[in-house]
PDB file of C-alpha atoms in Angstrom:
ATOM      1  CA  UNK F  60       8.908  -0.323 -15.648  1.00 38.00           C
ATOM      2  CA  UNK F  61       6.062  -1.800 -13.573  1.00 43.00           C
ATOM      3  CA  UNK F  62       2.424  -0.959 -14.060  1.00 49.00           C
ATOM      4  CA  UNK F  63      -0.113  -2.082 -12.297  1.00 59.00           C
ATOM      5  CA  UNK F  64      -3.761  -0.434 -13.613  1.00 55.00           C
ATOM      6  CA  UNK F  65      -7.282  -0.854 -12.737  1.00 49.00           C
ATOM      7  CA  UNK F  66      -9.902  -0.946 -15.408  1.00 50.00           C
ATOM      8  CA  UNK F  67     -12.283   1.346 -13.864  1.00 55.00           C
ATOM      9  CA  UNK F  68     -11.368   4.741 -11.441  1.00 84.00           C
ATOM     10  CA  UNK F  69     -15.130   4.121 -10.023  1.00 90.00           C
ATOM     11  CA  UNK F  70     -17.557   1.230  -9.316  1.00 93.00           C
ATOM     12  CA  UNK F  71     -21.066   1.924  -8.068  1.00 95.00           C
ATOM     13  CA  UNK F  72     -23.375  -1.023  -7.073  1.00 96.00           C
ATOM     14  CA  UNK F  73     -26.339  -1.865  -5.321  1.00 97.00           C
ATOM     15  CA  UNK F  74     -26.391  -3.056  -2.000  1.00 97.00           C
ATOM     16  CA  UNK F  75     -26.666  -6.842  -2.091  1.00 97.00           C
ATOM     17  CA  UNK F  76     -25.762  -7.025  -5.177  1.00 97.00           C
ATOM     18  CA  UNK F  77     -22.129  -8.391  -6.086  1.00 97.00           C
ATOM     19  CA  UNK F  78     -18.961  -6.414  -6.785  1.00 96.00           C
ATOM     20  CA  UNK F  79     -16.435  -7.156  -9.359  1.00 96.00           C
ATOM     21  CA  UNK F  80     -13.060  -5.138  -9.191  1.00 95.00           C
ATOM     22  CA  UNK F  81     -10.242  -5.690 -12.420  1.00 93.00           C
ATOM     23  CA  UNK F  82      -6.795  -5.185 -11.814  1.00 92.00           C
ATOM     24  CA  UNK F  83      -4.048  -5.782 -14.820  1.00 91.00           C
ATOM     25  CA  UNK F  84      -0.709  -6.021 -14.238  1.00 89.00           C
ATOM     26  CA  UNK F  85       2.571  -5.628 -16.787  1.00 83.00           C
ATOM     27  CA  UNK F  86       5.439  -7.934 -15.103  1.00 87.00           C
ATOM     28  CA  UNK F  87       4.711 -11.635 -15.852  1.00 86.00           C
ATOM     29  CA  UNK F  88       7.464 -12.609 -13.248  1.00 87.00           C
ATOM     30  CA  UNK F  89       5.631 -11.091 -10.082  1.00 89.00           C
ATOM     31  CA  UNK F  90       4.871 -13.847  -8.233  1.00 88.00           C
ATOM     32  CA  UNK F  91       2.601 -12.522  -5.170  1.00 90.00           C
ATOM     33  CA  UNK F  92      -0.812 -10.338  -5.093  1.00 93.00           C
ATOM     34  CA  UNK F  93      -2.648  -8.472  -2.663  1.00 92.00           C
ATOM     35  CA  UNK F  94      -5.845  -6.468  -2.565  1.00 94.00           C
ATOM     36  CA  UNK F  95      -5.829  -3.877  -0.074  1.00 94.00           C
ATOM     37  CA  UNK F  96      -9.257  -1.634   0.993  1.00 95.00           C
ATOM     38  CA  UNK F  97      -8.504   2.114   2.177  1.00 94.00           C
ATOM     39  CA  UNK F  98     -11.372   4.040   3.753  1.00 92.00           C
ATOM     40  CA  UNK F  99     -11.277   7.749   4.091  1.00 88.00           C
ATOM     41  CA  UNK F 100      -8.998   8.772   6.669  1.00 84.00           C
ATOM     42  CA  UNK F 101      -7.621   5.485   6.836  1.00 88.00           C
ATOM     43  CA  UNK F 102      -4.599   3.111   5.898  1.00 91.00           C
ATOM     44  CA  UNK F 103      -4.709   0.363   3.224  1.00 92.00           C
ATOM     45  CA  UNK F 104      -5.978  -2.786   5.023  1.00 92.00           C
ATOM     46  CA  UNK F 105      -5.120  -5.884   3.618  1.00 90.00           C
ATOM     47  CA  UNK F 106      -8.233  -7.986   2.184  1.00 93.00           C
ATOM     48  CA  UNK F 107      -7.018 -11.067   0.880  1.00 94.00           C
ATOM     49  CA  UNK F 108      -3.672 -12.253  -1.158  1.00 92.00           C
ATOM     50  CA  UNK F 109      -2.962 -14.794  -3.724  1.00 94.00           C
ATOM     51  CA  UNK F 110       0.521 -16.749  -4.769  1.00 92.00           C
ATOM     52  CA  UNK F 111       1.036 -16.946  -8.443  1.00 92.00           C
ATOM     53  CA  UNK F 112       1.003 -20.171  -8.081  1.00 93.00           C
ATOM     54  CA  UNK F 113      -2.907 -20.052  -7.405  1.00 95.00           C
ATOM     55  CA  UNK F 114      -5.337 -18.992  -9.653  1.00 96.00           C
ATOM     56  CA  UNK F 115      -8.036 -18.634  -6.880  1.00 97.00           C
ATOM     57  CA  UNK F 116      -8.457 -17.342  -3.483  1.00 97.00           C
ATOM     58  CA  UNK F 117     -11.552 -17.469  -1.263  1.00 96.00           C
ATOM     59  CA  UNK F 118     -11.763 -15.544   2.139  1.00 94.00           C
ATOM     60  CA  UNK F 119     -14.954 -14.166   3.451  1.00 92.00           C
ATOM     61  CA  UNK F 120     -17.324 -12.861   0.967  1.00 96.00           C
ATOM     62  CA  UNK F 121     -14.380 -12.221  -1.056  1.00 97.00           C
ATOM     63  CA  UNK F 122     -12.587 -14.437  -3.878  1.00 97.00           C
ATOM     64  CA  UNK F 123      -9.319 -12.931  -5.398  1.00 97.00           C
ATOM     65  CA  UNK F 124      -9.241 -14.174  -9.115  1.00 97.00           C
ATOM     66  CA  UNK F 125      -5.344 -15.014 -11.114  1.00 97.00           C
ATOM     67  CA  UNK F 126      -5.228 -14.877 -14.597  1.00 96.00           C
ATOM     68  CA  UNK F 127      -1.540 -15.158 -15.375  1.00 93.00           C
ATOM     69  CA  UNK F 128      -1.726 -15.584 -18.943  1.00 93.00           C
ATOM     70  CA  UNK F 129      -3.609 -12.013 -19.335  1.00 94.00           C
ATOM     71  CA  UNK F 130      -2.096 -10.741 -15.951  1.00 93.00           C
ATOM     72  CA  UNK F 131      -5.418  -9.884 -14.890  1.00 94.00           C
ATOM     73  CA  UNK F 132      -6.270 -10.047 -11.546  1.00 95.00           C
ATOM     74  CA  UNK F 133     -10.119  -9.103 -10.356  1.00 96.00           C
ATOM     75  CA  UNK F 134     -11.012  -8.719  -6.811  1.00 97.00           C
ATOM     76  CA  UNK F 135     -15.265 -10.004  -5.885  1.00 98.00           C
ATOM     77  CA  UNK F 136     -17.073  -9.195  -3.373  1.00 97.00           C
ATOM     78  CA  UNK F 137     -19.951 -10.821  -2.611  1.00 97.00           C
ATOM     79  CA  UNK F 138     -23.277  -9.471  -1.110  1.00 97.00           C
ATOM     80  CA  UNK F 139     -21.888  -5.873  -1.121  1.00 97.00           C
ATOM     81  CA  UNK F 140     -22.666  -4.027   2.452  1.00 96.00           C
ATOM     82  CA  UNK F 141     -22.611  -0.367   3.072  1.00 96.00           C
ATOM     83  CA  UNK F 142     -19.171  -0.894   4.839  1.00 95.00           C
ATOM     84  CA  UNK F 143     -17.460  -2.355   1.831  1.00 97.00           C
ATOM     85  CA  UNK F 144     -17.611   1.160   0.228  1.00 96.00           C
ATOM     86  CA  UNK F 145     -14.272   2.402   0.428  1.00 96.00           C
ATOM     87  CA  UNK F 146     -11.185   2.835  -2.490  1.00 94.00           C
ATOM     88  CA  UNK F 147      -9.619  -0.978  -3.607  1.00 95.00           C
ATOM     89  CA  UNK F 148      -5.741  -1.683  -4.814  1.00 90.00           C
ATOM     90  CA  UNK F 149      -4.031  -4.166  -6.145  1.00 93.00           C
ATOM     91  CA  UNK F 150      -0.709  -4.407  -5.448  1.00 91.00           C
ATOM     92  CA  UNK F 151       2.166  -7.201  -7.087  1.00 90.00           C
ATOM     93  CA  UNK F 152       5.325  -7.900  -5.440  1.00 85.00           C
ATOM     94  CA  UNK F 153       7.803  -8.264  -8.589  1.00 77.00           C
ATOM     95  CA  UNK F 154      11.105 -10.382  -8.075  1.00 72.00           C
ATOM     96  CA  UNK F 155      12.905  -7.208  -6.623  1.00 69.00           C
ATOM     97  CA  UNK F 156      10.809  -7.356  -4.129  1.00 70.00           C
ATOM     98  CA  UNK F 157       9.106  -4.256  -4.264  1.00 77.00           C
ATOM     99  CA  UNK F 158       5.655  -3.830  -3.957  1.00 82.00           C
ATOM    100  CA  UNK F 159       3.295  -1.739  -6.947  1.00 85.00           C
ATOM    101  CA  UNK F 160       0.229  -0.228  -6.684  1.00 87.00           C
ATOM    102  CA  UNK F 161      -2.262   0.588  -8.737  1.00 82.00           C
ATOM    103  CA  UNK F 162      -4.486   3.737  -8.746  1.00 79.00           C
ATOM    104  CA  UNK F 163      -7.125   1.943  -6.848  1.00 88.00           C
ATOM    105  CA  UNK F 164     -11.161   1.808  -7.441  1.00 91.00           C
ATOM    106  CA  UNK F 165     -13.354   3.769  -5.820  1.00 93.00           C
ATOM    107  CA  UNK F 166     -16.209   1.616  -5.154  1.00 96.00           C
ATOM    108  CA  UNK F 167     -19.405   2.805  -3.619  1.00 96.00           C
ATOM    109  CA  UNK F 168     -22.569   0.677  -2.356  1.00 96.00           C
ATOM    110  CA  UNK F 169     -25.803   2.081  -2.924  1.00 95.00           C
ATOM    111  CA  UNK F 170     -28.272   1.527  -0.238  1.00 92.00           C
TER     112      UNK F 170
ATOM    113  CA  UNK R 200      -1.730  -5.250  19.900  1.00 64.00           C
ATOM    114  CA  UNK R 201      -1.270  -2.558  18.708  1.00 78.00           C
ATOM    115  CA  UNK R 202      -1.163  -1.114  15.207  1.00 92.00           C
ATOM    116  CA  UNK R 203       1.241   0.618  13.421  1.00 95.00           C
ATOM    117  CA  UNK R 204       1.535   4.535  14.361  1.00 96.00           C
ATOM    118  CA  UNK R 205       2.545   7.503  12.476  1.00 97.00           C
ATOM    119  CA  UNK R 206       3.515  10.761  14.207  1.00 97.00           C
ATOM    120  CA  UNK R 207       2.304  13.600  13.363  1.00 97.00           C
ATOM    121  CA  UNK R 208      -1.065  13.194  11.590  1.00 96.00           C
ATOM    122  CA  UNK R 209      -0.266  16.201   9.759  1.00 96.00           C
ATOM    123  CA  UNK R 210       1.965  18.995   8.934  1.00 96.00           C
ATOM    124  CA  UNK R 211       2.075  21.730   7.269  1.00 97.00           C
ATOM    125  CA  UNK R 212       5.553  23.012   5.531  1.00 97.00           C
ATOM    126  CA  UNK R 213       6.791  25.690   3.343  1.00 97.00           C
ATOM    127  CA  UNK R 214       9.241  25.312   0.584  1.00 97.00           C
ATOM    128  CA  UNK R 215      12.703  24.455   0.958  1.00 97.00           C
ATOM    129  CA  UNK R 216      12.399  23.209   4.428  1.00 98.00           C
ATOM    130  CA  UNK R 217      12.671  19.957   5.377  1.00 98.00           C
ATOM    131  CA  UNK R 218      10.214  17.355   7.202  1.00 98.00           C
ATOM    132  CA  UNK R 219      10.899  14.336   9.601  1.00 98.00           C
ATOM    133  CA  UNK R 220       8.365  11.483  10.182  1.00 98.00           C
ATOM    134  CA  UNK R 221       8.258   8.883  12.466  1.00 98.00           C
ATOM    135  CA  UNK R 222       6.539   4.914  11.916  1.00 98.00           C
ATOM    136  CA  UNK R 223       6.416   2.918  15.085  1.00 97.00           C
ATOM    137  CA  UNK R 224       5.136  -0.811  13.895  1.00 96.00           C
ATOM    138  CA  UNK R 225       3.316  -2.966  15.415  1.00 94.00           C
ATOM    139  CA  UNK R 226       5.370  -5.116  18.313  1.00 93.00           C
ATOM    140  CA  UNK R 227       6.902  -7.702  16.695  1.00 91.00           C
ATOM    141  CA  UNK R 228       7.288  -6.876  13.270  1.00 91.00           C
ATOM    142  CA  UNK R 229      11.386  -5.823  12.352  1.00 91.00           C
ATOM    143  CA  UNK R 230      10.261  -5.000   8.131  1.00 92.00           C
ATOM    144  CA  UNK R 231       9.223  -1.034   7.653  1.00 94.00           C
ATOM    145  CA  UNK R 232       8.191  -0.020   4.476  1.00 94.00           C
ATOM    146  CA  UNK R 233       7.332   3.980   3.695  1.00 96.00           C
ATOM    147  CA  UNK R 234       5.242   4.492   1.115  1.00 95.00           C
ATOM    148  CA  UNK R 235       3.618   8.017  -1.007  1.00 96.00           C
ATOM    149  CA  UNK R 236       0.260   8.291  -1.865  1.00 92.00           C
ATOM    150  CA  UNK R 237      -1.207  10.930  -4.237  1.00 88.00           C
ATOM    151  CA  UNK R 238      -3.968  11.020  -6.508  1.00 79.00           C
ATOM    152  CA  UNK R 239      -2.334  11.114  -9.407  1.00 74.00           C
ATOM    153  CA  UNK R 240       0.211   8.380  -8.725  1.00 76.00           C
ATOM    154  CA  UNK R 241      -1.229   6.237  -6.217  1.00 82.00           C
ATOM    155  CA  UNK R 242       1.247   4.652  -3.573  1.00 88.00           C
ATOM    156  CA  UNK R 243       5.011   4.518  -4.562  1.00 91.00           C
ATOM    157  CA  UNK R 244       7.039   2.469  -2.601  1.00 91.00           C
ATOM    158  CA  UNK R 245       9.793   4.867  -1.100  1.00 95.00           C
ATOM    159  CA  UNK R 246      12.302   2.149   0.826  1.00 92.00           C
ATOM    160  CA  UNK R 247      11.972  -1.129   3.146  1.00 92.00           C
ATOM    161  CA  UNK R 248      14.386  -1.260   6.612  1.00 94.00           C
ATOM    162  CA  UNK R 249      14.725  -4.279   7.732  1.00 92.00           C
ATOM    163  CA  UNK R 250      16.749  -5.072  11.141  1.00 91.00           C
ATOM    164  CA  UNK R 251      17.926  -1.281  11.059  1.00 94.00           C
ATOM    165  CA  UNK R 252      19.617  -1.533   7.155  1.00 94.00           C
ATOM    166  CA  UNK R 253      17.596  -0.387   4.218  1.00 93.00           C
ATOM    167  CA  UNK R 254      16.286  -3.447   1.746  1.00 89.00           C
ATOM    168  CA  UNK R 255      15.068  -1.869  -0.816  1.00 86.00           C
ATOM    169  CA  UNK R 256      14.654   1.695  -2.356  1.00 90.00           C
ATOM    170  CA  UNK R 257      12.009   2.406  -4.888  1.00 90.00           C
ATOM    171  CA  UNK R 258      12.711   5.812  -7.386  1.00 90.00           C
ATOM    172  CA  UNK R 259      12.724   8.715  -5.623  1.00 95.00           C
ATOM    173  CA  UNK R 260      15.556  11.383  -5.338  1.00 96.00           C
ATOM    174  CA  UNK R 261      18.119  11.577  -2.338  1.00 96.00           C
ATOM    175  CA  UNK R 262      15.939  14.730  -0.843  1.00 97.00           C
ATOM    176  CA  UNK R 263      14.058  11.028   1.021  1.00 98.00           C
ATOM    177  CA  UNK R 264      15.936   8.884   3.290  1.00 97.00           C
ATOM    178  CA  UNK R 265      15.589   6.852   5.949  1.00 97.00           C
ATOM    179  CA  UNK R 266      16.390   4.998   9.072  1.00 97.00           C
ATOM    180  CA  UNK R 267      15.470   2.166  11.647  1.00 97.00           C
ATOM    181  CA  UNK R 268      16.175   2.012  15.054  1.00 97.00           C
ATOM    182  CA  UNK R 269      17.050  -0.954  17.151  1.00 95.00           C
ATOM    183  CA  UNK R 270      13.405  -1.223  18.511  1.00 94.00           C
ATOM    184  CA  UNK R 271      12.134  -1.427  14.660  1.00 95.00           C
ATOM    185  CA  UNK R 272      11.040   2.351  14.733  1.00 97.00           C
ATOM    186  CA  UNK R 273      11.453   4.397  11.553  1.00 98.00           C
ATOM    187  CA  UNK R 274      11.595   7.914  10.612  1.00 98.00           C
ATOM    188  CA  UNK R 275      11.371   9.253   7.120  1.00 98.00           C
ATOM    189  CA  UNK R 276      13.295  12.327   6.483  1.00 98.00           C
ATOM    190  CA  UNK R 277      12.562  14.436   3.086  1.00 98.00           C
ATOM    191  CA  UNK R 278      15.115  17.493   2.624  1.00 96.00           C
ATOM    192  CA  UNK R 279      14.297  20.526   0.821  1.00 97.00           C
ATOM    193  CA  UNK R 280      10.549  20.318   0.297  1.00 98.00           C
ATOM    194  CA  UNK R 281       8.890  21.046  -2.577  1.00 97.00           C
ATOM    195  CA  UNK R 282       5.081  21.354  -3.723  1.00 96.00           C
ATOM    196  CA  UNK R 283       4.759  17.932  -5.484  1.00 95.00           C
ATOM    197  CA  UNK R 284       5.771  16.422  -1.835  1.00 97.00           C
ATOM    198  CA  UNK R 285       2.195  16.929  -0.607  1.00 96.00           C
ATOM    199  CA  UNK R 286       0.923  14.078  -0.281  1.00 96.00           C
ATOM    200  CA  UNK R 287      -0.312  10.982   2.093  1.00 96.00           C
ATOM    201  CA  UNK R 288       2.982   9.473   3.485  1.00 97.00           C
ATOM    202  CA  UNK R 289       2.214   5.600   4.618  1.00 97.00           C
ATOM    203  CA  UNK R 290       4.229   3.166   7.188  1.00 96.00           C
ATOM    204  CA  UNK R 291       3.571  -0.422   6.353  1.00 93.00           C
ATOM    205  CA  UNK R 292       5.130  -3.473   9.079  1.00 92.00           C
ATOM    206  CA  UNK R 293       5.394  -6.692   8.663  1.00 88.00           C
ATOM    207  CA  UNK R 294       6.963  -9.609  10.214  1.00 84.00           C
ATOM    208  CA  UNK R 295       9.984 -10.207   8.035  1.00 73.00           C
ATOM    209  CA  UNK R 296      11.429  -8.323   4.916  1.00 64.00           C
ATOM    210  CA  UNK R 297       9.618  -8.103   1.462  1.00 59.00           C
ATOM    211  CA  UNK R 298      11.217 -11.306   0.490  1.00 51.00           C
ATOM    212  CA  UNK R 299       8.645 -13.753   1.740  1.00 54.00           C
ATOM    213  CA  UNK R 300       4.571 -13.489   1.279  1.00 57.00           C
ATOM    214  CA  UNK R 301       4.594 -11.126   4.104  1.00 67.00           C
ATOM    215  CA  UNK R 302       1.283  -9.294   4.996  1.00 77.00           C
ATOM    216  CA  UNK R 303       1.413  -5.673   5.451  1.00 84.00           C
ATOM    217  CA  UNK R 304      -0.180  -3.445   8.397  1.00 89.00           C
ATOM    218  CA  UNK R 305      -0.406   0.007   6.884  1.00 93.00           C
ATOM    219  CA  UNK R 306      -0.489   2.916   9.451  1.00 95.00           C
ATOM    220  CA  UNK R 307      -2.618   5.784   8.956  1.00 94.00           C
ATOM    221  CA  UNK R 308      -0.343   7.915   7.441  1.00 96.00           C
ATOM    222  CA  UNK R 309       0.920  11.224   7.714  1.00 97.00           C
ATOM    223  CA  UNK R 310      -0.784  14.202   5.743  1.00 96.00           C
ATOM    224  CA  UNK R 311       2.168  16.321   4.534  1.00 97.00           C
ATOM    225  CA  UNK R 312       1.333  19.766   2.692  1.00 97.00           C
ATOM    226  CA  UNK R 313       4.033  21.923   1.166  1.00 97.00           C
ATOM    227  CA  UNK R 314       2.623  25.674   0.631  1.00 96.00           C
TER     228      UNK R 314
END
């Protein structure tokens, strides 16, 4: 079956500093990635995705590293803000089209 | 635009009854996606409707079931409730179905607790 982990339940940082988020995933035939940020009370809201035909993604302050060959994926933030604290997922699509998540990462900026 | 809603915010049910749920996505979009969300398991996908027929079904048992209406609503139906159905229930939309790099818009979910 699918399984989609992250390698830490909690991530505490300093504000400024940058974040680094690990995601691993079991199916090598998934072929699309997304990184989602949920804030208390809130929805998932999509951050930035990445093809499997990429092995890097920029967007703003964020880069979405593809490592197919470990199926590691790793989400970082740069310059961390206050806001950014909040719980991360990965999700893959697989080739049935379904979308797994993982636990998700709590992360939490320190002021 | 607006985003996706979920109606109601939360709800409150006893065993054995049974619980419907309603996604309206944002205008526009025709893919709905339901999804769980607990601590222990994270989000499961429960099922995809797409243009009113169901897409895809992720594992859960026949108690959940779904439907789309001609204006892309959704409503999530779970029969005969049971404790381990608390939990966060989540309306994605997106454009088209699951079968394209298709961005999601999650709604805000539905908070469903079974005493």
């Amino acid at each position: 079956g699918e399984s989609v982990g992250l390698h830490l339940p909690t991530l505490s940082v300093q504000e400024g500093d940058n974040s680094i988020i690990n995601c691993a995933y079991s199916n090598s035939a998934s072929d699309y990635f997304i990184w989602y940020k949920q804030e208390s009370g809130k929805g998932p809201q999509f951050i930035i995705d990445i093809r499997s035909n990429m092995d890097k993604r920029q967007g703003q302050r964020v880069t979405v590293l593809l490592n197919k060959t470990v199926k590691h994926l790793s989400l970082q933030i740069a310059a961390t803000q206050p806001g950014d604290s909040a719980v991360y997922f990965c999700a893959e699509k697989n080739t049935g089209n379904q979308f797994y998540f993982g636990t998700g990462t709590s992360l939490t900026v320190i002021p | 635009k607006a985003g996706v809603t979920q109606t109601p915010r939360y709800l409150i049910k006893t065993r054995g009854q049974q619980v419907t749920l309603s996604c309206s996505p944002i205008s526009g979009h025709r893919s709905v996606s339901w999804y769980q969300q607990t601590p222990g398991q994270g989000l499961q996908f429960l099922f995809e409707y797409f243009s009113e027929t169901q897409r895809n079904k992720g594992n859960f048992p026949g108690r959940f079931s779904g439907r789309q209406f001609s204006n892309s609503r959704s409503e999530m139906n779970v029969s005969t409730l049971e404790l381990g159905d608390s939990a966060l229930y989540l309306c994605a939309s997106s454009l088209a179905a699951s079968g394209g790099r298709n961005e999601q818009f999650f709604g805000p979910g539905t908070r469903l607790t079974v005493l």
